[in-house]
mmCIF file of C-alpha atoms and ligand atoms in Angstrom:
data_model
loop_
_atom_site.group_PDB
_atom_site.id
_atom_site.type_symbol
_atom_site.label_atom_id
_atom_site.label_comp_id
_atom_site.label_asym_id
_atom_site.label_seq_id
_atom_site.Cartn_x
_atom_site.Cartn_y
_atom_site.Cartn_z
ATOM 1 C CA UNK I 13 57.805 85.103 229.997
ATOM 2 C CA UNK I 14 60.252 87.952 231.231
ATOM 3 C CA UNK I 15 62.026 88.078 227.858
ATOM 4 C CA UNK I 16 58.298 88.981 226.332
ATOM 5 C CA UNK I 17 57.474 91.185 229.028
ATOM 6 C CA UNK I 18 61.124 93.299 227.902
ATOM 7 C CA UNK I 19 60.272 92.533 223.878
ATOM 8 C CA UNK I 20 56.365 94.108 225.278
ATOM 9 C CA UNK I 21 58.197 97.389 226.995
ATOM 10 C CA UNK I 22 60.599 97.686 223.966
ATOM 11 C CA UNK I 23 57.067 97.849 221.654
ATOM 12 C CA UNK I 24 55.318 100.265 224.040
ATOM 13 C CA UNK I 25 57.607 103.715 223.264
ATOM 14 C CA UNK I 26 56.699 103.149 219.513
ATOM 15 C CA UNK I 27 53.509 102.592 220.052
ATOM 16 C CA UNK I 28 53.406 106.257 221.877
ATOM 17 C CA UNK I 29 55.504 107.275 219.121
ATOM 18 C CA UNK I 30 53.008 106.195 216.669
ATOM 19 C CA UNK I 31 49.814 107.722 218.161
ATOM 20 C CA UNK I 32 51.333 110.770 218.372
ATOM 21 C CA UNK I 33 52.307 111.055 214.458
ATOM 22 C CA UNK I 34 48.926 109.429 213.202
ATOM 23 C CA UNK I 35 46.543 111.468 211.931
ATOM 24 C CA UNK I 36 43.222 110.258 212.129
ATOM 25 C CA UNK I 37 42.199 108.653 209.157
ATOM 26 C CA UNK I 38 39.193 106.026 207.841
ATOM 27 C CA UNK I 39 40.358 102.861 206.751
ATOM 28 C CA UNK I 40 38.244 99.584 205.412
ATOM 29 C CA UNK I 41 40.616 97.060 207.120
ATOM 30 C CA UNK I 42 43.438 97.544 209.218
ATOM 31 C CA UNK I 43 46.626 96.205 207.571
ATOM 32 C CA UNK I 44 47.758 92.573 208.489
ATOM 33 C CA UNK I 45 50.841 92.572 210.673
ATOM 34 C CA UNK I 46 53.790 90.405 210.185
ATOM 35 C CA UNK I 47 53.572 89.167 213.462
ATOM 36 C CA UNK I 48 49.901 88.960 215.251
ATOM 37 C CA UNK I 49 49.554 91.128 218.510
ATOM 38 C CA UNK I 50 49.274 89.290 221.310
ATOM 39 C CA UNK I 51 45.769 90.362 222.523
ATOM 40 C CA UNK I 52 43.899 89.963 219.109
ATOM 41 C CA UNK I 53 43.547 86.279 219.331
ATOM 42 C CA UNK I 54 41.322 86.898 222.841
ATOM 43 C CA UNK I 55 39.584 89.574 221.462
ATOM 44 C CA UNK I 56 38.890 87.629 218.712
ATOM 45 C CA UNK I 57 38.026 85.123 220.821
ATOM 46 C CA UNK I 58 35.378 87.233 222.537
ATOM 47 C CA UNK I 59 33.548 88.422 219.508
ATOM 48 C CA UNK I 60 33.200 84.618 218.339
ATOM 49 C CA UNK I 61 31.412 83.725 221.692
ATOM 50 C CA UNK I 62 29.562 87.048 221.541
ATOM 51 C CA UNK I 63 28.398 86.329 217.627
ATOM 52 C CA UNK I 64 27.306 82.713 218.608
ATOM 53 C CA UNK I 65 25.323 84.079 221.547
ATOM 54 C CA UNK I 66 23.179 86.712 219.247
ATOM 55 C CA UNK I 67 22.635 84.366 216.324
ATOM 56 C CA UNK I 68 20.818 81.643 219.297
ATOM 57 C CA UNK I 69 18.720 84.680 220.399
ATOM 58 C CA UNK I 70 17.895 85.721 216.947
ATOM 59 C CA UNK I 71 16.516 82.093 216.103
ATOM 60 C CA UNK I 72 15.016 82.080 219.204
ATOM 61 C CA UNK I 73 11.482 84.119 218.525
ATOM 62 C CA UNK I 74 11.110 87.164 220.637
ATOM 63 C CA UNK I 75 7.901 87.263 222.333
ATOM 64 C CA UNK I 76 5.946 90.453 220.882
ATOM 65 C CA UNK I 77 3.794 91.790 223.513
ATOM 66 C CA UNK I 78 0.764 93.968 221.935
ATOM 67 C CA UNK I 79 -0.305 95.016 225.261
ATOM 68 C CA UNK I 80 2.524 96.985 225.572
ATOM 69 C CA UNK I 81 3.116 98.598 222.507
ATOM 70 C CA UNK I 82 2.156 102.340 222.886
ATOM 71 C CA UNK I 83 1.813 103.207 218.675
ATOM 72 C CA UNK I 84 2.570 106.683 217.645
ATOM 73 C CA UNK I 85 1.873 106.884 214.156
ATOM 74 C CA UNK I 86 -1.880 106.891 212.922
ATOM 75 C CA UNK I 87 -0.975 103.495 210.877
ATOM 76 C CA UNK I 88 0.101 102.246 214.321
ATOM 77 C CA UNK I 89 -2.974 103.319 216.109
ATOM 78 C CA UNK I 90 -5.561 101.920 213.372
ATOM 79 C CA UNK I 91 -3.399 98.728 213.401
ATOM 80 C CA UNK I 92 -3.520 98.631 217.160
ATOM 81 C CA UNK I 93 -7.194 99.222 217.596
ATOM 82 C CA UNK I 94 -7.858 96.498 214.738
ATOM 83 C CA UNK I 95 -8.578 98.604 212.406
ATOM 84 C CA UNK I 96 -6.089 97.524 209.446
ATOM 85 C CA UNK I 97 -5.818 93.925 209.872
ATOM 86 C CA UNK I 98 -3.200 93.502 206.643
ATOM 87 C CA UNK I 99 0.066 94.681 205.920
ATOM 88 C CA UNK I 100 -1.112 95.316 202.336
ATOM 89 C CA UNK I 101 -3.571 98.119 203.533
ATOM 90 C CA UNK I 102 -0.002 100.120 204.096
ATOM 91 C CA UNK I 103 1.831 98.915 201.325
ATOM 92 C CA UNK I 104 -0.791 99.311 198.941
ATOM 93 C CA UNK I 105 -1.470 103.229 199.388
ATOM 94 C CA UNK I 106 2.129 103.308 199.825
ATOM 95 C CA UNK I 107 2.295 104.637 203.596
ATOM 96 C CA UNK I 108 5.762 104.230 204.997
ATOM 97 C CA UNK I 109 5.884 102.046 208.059
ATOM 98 C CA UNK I 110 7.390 103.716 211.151
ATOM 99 C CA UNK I 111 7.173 101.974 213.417
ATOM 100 C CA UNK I 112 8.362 97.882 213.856
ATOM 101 C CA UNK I 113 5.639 96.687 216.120
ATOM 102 C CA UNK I 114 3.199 97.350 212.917
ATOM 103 C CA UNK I 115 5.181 94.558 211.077
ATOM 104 C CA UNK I 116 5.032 92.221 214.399
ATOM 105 C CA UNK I 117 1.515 92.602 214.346
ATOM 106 C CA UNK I 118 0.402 92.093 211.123
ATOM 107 C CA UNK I 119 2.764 89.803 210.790
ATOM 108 C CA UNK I 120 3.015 87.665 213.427
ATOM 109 C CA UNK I 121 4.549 84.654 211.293
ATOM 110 C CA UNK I 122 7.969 86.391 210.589
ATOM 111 C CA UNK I 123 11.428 84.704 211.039
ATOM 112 C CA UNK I 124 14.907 87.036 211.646
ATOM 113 C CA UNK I 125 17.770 85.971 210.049
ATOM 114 C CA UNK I 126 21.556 87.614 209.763
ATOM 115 C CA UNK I 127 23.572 86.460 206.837
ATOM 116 C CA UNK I 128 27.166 86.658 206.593
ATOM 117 C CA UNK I 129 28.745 89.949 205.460
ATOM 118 C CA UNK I 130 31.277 90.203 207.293
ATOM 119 C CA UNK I 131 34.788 88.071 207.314
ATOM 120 C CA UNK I 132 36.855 87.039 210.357
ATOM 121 C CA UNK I 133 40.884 88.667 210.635
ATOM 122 C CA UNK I 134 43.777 87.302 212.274
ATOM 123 C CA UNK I 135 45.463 84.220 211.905
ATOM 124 C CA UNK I 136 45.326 81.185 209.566
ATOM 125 C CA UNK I 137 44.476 83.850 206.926
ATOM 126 C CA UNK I 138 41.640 84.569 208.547
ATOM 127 C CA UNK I 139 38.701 85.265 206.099
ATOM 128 C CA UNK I 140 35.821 82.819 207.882
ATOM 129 C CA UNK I 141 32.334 83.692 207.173
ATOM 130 C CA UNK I 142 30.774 86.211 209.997
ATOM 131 C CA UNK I 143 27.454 88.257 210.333
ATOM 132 C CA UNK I 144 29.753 91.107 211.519
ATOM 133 C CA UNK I 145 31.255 93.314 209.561
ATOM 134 C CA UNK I 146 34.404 94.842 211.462
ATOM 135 C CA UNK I 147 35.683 97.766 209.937
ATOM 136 C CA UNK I 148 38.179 100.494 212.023
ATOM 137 C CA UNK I 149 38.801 104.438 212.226
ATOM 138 C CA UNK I 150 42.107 105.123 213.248
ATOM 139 C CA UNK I 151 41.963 108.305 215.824
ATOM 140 C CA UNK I 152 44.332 109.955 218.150
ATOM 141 C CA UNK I 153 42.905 107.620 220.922
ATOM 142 C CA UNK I 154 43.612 104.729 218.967
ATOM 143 C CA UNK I 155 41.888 102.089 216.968
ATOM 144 C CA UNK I 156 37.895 102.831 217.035
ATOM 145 C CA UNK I 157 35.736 99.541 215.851
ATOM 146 C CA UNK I 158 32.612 99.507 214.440
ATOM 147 C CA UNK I 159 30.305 96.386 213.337
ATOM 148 C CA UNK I 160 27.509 96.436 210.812
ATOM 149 C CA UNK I 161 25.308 93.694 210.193
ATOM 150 C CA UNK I 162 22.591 92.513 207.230
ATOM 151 C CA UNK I 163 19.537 91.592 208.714
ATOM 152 C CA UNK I 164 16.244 89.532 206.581
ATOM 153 C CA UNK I 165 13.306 89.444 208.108
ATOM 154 C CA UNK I 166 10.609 87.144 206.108
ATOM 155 C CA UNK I 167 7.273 84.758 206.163
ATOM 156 C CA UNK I 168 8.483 82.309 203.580
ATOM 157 C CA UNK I 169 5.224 83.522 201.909
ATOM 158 C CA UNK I 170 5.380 86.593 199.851
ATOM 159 C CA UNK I 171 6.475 89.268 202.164
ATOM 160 C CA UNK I 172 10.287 90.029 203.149
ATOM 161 C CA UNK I 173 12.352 92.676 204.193
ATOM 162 C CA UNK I 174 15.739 93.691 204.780
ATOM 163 C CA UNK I 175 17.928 96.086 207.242
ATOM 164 C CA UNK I 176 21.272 96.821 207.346
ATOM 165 C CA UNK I 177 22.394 98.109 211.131
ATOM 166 C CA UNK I 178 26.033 99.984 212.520
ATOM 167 C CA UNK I 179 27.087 100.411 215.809
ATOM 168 C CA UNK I 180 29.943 100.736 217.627
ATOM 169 C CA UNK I 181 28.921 97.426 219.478
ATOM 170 C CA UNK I 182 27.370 94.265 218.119
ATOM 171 C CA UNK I 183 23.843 93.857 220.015
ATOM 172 C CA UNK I 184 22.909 97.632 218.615
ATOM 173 C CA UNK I 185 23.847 97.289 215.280
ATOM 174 C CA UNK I 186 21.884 93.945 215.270
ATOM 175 C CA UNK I 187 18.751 95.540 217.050
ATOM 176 C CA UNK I 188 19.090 98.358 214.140
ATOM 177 C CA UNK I 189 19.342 95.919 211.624
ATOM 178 C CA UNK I 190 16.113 93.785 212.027
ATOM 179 C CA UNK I 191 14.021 97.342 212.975
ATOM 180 C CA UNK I 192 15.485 98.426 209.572
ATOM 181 C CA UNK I 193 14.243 94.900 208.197
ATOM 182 C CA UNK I 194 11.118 95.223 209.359
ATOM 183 C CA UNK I 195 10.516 98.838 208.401
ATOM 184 C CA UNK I 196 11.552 97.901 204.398
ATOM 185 C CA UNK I 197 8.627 95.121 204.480
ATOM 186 C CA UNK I 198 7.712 94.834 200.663
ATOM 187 C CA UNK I 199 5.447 92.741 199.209
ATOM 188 C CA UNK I 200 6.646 90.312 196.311
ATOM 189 C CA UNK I 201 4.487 89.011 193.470
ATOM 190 C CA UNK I 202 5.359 84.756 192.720
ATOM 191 C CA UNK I 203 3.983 82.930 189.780
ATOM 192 C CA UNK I 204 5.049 80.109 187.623
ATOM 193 C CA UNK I 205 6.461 81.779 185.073
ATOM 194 C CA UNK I 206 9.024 78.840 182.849
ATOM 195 C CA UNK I 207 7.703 77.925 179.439
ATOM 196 C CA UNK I 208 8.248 74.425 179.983
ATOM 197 C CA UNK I 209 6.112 74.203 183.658
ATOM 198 C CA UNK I 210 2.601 74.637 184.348
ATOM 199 C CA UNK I 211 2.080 73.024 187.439
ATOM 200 C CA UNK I 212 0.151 76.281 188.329
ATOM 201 C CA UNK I 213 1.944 76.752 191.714
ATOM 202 C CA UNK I 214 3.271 80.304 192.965
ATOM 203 C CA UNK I 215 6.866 78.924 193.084
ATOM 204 C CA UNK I 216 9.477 81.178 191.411
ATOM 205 C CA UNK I 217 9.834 84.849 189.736
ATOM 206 C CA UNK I 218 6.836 85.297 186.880
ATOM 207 C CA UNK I 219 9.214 87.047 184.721
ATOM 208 C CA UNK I 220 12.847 87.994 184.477
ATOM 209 C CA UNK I 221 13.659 90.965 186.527
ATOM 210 C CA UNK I 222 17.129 92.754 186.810
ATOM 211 C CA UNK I 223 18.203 94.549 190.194
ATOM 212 C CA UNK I 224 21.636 96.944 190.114
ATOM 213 C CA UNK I 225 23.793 98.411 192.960
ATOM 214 C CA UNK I 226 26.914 99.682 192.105
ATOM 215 C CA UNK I 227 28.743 97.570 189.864
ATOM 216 C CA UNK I 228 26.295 94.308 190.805
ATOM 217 C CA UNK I 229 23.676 93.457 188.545
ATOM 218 C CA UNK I 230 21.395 90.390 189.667
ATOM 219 C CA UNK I 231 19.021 89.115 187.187
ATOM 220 C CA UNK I 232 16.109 86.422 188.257
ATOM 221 C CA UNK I 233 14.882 83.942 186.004
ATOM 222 C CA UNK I 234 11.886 81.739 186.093
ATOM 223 C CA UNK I 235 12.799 78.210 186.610
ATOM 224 C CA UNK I 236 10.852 74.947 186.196
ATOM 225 C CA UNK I 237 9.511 73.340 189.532
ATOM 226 C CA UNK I 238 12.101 71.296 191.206
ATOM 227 C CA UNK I 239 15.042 73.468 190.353
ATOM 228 C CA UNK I 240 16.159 74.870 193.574
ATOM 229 C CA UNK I 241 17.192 78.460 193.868
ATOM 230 C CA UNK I 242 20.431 78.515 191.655
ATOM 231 C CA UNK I 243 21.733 81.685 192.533
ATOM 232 C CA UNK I 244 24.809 82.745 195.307
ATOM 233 C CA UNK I 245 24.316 81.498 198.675
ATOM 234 C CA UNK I 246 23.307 84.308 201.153
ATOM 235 C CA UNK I 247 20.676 85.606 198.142
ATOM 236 C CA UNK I 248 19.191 82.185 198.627
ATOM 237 C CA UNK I 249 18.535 82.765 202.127
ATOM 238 C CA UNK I 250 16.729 85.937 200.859
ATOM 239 C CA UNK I 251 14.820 84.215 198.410
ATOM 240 C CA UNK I 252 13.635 81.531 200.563
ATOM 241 C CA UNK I 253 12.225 84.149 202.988
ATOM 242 C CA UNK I 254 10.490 85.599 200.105
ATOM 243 C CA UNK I 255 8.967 82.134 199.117
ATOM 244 C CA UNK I 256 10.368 81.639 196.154
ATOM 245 C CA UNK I 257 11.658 77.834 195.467
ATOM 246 C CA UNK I 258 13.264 77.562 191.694
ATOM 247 C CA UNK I 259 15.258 80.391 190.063
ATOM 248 C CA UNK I 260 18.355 80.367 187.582
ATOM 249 C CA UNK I 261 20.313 83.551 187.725
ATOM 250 C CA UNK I 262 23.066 85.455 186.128
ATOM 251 C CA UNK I 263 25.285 87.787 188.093
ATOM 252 C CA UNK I 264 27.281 90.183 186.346
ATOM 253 C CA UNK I 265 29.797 93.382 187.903
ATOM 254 C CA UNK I 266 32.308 92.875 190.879
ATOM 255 C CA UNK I 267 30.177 90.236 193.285
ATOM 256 C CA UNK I 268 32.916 90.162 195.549
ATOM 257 C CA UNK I 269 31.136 92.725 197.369
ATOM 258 C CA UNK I 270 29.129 90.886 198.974
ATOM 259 C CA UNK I 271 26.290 93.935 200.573
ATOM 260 C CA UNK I 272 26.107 95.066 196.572
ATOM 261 C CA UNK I 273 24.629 91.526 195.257
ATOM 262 C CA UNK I 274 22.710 91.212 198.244
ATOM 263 C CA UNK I 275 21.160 95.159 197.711
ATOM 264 C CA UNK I 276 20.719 94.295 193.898
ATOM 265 C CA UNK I 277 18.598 91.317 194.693
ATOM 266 C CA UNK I 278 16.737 92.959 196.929
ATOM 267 C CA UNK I 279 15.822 95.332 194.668
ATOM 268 C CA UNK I 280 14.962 93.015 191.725
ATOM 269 C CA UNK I 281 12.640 91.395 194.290
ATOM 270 C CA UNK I 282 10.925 95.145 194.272
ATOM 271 C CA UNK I 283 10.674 95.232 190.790
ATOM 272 C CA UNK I 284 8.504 92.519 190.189
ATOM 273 C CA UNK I 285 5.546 94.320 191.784
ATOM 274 C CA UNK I 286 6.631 97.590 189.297
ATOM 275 C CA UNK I 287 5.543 95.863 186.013
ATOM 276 C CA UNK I 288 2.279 96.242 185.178
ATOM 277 C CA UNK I 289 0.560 93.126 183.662
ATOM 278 C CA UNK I 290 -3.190 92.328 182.321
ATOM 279 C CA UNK I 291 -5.319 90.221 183.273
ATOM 280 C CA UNK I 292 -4.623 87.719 180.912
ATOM 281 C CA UNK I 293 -1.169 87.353 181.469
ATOM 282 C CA UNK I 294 -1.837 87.395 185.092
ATOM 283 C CA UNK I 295 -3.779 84.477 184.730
ATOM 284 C CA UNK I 296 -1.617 82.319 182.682
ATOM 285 C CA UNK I 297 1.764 83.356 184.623
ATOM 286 C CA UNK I 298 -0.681 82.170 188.100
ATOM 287 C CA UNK I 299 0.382 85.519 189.753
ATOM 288 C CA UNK I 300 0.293 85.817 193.718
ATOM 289 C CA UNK I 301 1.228 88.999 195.189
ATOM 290 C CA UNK I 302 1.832 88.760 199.154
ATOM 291 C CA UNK I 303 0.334 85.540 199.675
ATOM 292 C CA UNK I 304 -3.347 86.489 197.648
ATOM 293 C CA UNK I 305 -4.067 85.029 194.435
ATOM 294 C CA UNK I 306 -4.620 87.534 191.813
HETATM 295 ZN ZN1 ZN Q 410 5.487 75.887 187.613
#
């Protein structure tokens, strides 16, 4: 123990040193060291336990109280009052949703779920899954964290949205996530759209639809029931909450980032409502938009 409390005073004086020669700078991740400091492992520790806690309270529903939702908005108030009694009275005339509580009440069915953006440093490589992305600005003062995290918030039955929160602690950028989620609520059209199927059920993309962010282009392509969602494993999650069962896919560009695929599918899911279609073809390809048959 003494030798590593001299070996810690030797370290200190260059650490000064250090600070006083940085210049403050952004960087994605901070290099790995040769040899681990000595509190990381704790605070790594502590952001585990913190992580576990937040994904419990996500599953857990929150309790939306109506009563005590004061709406400022005129969508809020006409939602409030009973008024609008669908989400697709705002998404229709294209009125932007302000305020979360609108989604909450119209509807009441949605689950919350934070998918994995983010990896885990340190030792052993590090590189573990996590739903918070850690990324540091060096300043004068020292190392400043910040943690984003992707938030889906969905109904399994036509209507999904997503949110992606920072903060310089974890429960904010959570919180901001899944009021971002809420506030991106789009509706997505389902059908049955493979040659080879016509079981007539609303269970995968009507037509092939292509979604690009930065370098990440994610196509969706109609699938035969009984398929499964064949497509990279947090855009699954996304596609379930969107209530979609069978898909084949093709993903083309750098898919290591991770937030690009997941942004690209998002915004193929958006395109399916952009393509206008007769009635004809609405018919045979069993459209649903939302959960209403067409
Ligand atoms: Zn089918």
């Amino acid at each position: 123990m003494a030798k590593e409390k001299e070996a810690k005073a030797k370290e200190k004086p260059e650490e000064a040193e250090e600070k006083i020669t940085s210049v403050t700078a952004v960087i994605e991740e901070e290099p790995q060291l040769e040899t681990p400091k000595e509190g990381l492992a704790t605070e790594l520790g502590e952001v585990k336990e913190i992580e576990e806690v937040i994904v419990e309270e996500v599953k857990r529903k929150g309790v939306f109280e109506k009563e005590l939702w004061t709406p400022k908005t005129s969508l809020g108030m006409k939602v409030k009052s009973g008024e609008v009694t669908s989400i697709d009275y705002a998404l229709d005339r294209r009125i932007r949703i302000l305020e979360p509580e609108i989604v909450d009440t119209l509807l009441p069915n949605m689950a919350t779920d934070l998918l994995m953006v983010g990896q885990a440093k340190g030792k052993f490589g590090g590189g573990q899954k996590r739903i918070f992305k850690q990324t540091q600005k060096k300043t004068q003062e020292g190392n400043k964290p910040k943690f984003a995290t992707f938030a889906i918030v969905g109904n399994e039955d036509g209507y999904i949205g997503i949110g992606y929160g920072k903060s310089k602690e974890t429960v904010p950028a959570r919180e901001k996530a899944i009021r971002q989620a809420k506030l991106n609520v789009i509706k997505i059209r389902r059908g049955c759209g493979d040659w080879g199927c016509d079981c007539g059920e609303a269970h995968t993309v009507p037509f092939k639809v292509k979604g690009k962010v930065g370098s990440v282009e994610v196509t969706l392509i109609p699938a035969p029931k009984g398929t499964g969602l064949k497509i990279e494993k947090e855009c699954q999650k996304i596609l379930k909450m969107a209530g979609i069962k069978d898909v084949w896919s093709r993903t083309e560009g750098q898919t290591r980032s991770k937030l690009n695929v997941l942004f690209a599918c998002f915004e193929a899911l958006q395109k399916l409502l952009q393509v206008k279609l007769q009635e004809k073809t609405a018919e045979r390809l069993r459209i649903v938009e939302g959960n209403l048959k067409i």
